[in-house]
Short mmCIF file of C-alpha atoms and ligand atoms in Angstrom, two decimals:
data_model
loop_
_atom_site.label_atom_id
_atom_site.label_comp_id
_atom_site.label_asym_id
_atom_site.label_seq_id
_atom_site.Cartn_x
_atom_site.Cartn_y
_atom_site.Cartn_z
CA UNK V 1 5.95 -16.59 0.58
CA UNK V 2 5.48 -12.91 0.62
CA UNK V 3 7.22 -11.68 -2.57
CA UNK V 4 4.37 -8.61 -3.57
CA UNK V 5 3.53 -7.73 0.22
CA UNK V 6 4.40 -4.93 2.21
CA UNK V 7 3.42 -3.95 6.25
CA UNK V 8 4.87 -2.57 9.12
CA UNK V 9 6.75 -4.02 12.14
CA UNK V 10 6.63 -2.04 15.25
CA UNK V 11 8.95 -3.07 18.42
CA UNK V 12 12.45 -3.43 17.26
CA UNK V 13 14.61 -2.60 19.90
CA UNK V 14 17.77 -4.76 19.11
CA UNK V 15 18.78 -8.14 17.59
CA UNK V 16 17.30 -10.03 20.34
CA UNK V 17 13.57 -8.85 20.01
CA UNK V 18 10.79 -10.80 18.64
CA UNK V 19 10.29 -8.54 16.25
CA UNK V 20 13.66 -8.70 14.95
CA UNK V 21 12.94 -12.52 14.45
CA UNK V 22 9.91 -11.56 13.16
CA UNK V 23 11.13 -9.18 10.60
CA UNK V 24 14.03 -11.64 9.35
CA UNK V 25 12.08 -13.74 8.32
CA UNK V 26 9.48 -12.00 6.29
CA UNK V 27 12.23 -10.14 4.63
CA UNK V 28 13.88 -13.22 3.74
CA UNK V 29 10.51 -14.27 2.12
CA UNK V 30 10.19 -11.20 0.07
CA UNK V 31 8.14 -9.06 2.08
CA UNK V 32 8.86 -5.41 2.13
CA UNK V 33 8.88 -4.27 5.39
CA UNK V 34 8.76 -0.71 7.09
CA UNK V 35 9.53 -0.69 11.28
CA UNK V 36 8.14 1.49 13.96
CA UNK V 37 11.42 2.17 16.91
CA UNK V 38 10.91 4.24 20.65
CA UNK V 39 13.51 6.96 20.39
CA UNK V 40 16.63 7.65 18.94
CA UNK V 41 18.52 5.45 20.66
CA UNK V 42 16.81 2.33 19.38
CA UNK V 43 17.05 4.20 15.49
CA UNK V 44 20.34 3.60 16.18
CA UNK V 45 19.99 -0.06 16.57
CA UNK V 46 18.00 -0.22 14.06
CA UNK V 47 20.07 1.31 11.38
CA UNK V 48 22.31 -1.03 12.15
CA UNK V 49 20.30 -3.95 11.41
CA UNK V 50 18.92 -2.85 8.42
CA UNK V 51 22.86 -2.10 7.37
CA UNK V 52 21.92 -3.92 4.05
CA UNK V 53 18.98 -2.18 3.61
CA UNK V 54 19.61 1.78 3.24
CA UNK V 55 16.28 2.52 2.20
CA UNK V 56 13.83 0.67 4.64
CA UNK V 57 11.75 2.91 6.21
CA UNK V 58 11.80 3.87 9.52
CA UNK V 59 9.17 5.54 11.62
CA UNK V 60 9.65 6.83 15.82
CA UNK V 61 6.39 5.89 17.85
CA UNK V 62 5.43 6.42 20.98
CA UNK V 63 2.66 4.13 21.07
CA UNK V 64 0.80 5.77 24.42
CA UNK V 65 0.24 8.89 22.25
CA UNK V 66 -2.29 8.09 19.13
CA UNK V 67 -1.55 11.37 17.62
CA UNK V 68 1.70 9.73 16.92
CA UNK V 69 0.07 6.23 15.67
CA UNK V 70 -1.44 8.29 13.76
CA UNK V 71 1.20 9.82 12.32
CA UNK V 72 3.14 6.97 11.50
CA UNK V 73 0.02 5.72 9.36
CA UNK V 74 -0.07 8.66 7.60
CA UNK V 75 3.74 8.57 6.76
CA UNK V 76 3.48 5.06 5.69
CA UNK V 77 0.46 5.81 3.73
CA UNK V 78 2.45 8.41 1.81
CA UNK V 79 5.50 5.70 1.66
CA UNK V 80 3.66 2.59 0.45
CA UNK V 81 0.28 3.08 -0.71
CA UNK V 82 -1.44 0.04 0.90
CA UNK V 83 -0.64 -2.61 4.10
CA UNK V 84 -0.39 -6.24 3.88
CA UNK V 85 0.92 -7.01 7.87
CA UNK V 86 1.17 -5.38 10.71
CA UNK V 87 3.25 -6.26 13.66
CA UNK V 88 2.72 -5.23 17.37
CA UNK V 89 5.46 -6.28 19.48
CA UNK V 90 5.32 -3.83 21.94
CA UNK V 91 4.85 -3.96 25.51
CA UNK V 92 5.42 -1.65 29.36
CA UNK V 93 5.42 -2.22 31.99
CA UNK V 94 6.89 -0.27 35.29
CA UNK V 95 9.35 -2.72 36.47
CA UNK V 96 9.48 -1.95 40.16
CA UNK V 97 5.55 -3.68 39.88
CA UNK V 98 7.53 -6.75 37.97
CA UNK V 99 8.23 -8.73 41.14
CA UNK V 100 6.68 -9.92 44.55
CA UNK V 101 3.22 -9.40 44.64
CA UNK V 102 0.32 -7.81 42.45
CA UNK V 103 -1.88 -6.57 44.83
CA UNK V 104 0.24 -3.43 45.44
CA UNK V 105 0.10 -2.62 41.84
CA UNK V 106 -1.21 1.36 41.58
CA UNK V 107 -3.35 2.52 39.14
CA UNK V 108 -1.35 4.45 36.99
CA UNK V 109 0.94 1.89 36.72
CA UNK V 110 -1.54 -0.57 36.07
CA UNK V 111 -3.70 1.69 33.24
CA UNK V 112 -0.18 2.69 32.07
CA UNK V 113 0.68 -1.29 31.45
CA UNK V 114 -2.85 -1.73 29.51
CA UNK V 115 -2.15 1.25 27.60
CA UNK V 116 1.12 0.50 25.72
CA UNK V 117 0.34 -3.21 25.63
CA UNK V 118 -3.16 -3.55 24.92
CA UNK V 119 -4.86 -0.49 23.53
CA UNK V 120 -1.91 0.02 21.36
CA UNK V 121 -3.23 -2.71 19.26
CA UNK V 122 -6.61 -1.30 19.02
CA UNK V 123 -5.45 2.08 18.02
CA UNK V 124 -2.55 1.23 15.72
CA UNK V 125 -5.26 -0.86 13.84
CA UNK V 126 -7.67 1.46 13.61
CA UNK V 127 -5.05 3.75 11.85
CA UNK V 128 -3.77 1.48 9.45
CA UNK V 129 -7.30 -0.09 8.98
CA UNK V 130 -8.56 2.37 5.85
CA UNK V 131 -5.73 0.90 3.21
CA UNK V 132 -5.38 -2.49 4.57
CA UNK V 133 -5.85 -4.27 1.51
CA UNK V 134 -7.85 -7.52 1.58
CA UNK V 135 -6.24 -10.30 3.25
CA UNK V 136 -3.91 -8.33 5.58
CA UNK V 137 -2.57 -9.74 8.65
CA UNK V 138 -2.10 -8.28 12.02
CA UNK V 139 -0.46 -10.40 14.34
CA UNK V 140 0.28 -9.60 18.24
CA UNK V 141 2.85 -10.99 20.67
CA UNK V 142 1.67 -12.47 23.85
CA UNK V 143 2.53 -14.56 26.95
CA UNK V 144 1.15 -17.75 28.98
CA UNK V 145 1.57 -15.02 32.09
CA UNK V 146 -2.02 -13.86 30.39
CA UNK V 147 -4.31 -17.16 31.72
CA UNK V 148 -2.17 -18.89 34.36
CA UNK V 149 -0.18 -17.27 37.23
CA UNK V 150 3.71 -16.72 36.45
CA UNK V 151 5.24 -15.05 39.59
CA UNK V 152 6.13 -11.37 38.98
CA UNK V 153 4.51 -11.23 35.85
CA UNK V 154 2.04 -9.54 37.63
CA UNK V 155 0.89 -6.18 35.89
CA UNK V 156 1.83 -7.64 32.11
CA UNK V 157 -0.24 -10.80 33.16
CA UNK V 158 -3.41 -8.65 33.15
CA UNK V 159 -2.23 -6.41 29.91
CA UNK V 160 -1.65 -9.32 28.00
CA UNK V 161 -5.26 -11.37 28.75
CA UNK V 162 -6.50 -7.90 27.53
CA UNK V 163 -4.11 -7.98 24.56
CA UNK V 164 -5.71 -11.49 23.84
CA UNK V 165 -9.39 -10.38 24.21
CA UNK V 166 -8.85 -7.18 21.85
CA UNK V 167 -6.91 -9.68 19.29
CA UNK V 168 -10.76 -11.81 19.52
CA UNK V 169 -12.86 -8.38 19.10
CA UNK V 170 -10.86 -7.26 16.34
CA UNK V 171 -10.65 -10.42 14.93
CA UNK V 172 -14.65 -10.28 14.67
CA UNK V 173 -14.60 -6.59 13.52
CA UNK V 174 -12.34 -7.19 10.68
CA UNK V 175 -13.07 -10.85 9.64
CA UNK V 176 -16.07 -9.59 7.12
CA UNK V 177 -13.70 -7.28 5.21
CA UNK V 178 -10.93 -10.30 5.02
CA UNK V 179 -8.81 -8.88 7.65
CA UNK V 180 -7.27 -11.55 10.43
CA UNK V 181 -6.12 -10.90 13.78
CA UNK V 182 -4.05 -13.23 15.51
CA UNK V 183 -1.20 -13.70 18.19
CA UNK V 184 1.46 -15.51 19.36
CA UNK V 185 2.27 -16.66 22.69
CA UNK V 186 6.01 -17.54 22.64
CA UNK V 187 7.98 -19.12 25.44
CA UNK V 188 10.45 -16.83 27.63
CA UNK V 189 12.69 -15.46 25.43
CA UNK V 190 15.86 -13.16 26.33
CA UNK V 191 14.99 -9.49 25.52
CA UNK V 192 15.32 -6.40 26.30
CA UNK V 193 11.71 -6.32 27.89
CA UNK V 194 11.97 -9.62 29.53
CA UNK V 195 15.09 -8.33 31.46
CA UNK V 196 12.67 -6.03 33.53
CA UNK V 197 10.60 -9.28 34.93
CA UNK V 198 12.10 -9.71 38.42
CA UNK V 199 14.15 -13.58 38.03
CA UNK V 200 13.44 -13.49 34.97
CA UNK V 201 16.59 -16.36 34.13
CA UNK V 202 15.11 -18.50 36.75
CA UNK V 203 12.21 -18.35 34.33
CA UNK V 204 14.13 -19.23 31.12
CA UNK V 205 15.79 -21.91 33.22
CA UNK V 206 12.62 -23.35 34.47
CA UNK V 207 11.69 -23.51 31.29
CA UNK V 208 14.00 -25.50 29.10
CA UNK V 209 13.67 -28.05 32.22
CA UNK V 210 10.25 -28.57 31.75
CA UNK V 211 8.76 -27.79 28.16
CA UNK V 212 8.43 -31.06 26.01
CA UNK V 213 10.90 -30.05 23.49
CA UNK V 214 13.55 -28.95 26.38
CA UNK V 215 15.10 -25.83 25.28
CA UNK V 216 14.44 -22.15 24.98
CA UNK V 217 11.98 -20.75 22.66
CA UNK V 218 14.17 -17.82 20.64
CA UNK V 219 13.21 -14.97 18.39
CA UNK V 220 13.83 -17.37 15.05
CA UNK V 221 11.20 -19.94 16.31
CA UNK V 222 8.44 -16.83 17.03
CA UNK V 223 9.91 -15.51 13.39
CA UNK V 224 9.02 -19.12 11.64
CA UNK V 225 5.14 -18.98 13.36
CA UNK V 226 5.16 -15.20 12.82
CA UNK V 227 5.83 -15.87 8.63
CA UNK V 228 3.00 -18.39 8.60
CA UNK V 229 0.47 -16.29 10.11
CA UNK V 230 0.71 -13.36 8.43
CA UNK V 231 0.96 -15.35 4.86
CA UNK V 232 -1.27 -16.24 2.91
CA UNK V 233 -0.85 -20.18 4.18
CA UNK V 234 -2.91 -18.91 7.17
CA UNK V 235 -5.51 -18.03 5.46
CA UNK V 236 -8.15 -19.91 6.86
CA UNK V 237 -7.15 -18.31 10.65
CA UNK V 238 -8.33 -14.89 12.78
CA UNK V 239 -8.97 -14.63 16.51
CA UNK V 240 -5.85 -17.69 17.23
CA UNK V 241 -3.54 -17.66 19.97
CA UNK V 242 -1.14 -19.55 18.79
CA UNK V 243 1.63 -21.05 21.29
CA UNK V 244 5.02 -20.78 20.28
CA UNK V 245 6.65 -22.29 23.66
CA UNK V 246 8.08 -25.65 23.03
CA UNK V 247 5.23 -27.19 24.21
CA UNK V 248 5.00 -25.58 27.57
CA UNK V 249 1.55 -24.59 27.82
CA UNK V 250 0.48 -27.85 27.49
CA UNK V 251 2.16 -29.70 30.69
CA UNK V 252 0.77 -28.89 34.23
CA UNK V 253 3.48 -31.45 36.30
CA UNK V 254 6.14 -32.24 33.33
CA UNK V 255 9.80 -33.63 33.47
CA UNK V 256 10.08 -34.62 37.30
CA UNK V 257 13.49 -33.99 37.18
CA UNK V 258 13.04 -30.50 37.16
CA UNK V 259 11.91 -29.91 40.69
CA UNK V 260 14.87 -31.49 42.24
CA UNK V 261 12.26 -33.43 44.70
CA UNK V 262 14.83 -35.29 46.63
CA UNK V 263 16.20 -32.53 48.31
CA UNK V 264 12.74 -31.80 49.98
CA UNK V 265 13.61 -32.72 53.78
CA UNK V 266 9.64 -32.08 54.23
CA UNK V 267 8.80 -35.48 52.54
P1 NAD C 1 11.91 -6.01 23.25
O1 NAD C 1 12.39 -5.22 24.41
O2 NAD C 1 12.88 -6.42 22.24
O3 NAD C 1 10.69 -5.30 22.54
C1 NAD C 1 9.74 -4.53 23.26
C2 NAD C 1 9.46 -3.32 22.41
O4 NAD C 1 8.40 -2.54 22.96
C3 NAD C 1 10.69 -2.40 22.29
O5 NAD C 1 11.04 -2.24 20.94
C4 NAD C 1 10.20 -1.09 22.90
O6 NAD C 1 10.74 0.04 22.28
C5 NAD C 1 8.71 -1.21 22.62
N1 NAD C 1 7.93 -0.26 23.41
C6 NAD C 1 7.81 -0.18 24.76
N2 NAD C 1 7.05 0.88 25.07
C7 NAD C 1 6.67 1.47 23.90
C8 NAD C 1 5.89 2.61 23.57
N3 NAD C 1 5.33 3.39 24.51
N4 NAD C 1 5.74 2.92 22.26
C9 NAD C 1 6.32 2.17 21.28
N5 NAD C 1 7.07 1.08 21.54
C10 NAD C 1 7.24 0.75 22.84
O7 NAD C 1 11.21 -7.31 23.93
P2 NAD C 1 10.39 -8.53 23.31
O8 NAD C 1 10.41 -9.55 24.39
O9 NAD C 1 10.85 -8.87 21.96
O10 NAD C 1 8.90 -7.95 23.26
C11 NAD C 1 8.10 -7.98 22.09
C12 NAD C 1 6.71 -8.50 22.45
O11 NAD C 1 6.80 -9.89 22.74
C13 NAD C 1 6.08 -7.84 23.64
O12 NAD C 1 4.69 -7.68 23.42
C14 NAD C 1 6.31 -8.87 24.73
O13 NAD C 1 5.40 -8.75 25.81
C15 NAD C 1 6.07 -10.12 23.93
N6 NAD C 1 6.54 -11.37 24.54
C16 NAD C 1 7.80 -11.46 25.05
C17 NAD C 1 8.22 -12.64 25.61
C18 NAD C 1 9.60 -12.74 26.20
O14 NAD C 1 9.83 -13.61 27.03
N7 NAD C 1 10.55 -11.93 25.79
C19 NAD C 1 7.37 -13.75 25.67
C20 NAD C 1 6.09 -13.64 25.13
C21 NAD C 1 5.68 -12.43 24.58
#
């Protein structure tokens, strides 16, 4: 499905991400694929994933500092010529502002937050953007946290409804030169990242309880939706946020057995 293409992933920090599960899978379907790590710590990881692959290139990103987005384009220019995908799976967010309420959220935090996890996309893309070839895909990763309340999502909540509006404008901006924009919005999943929302298992649990298909979305299911949209089998889609949560989104009072009702003495 994407034997001839070639694009960047960046957010890799381990076997768990979605990116990982991304990146599997377009690998497995021919795609040549560079990545974009934080530090040398998660190079490490990384080097150990792509074990098999001695050559893949590698890039280190900080992706509050466009000098270094910029950077990266430039080196990948030089590597590869032209883009086919890109892959944001990034996302910050000070963790002490990850549980109880939002209201005490400060600014720096909060513009911090918006800055890794929304602008990002905006500037990456506008780096990449002069050798995109026609019919690249750019495809985002985002959360239900975004249009509903999740407790102690808090900060990301507001990041990632700005994620979601910047995937629409660019989605617009690109769309004449044959460019799409799209994201996901998977289910909890495990990570690395997730680890840093305050009861974040009570999440995951609540979760498999109550989503139609009653289990946990994982990196290989956001991997499967990931491969379709940035083929060409998507062609005909730009500005989608596309849920990748079981089925989640679409319950408001699912499985009853979930909330355990009984054993409210109030009723
Ligand atoms: P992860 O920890 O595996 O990946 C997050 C990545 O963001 C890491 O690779 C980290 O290095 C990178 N990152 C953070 N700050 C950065 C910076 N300044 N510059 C460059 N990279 C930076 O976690 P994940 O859950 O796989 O996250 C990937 C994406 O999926 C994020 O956008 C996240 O919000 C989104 N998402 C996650 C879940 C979930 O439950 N895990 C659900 C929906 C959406």
């Amino acid at each position: 499905m994407m034997k001839g293409k070639k694009g960047i992933v960046f957010g890799v920090a381990n076997q768990r991400s979605i990116a990982w599960g991304i990146a599997s899978k377009l690998m497995e379907n021919g795609a040549e694929v560079a990545f974009s790590y934080m530090g040398e710590r998660l190079k490490g990881n990384l080097e150990k994933l792509l074990a098999d692959k001695p050559n893949a290139k590698m890039y280190d990103c900080d992706c509050s500092d466009e000098s270094q987005i910029q950077r990266v384009a430039d080196q990948y220019k030089a590597d590869f010529g032209t883009c086919d995908f890109v892959v944001h799976a990034i996302a910050f967010a000070d963790k002490s502002y990850l549980e109880g309420d939002f209201l005490p959220t400060p600014k720096d935090v909060f513009l911090q937050a918006m800055d890794v996890s929304a602008y990002s996309l905006v500037s990456i893309t506008r780096s990449f953007r002069p050798f995109m070839n026609r019919g690249c895909s750019i495809l985002a990763l985002t959360y239900l946290g975004s249009e509903r309340v999740v407790q102690n999502y808090n900060v990301m909540g507001v990041a990632k409804a700005a994620l979601e509006a910047c995937v629409r404008y660019l989605a617009s901006d690109l769309g004449p030169h044959g460019i799409r924009v799209n994201a996901i919005s998977a289910g909890p999943v495990n990570t690395l990242a997730a680890r840093g929302i305050s009861d974040f298992t009570h999440l995951l649990k609540i979760h498999r309880r109550v989503a139609p298909l009653r289990e946990n979305t994982t990196p290989e299911h956001a991997g499967g939706a990931g491969l379709f949209l940035l083929s060409d089998l998507s062609f005909g889609m730009t500005g989608e946020i596309m849920y990748v949560d079981g089925g989640y989104n679409v319950t408001a009072v699912g499985n009853l057995d979930a909330y355990n009702l009984s054993a409210d003495s109030k009723d």
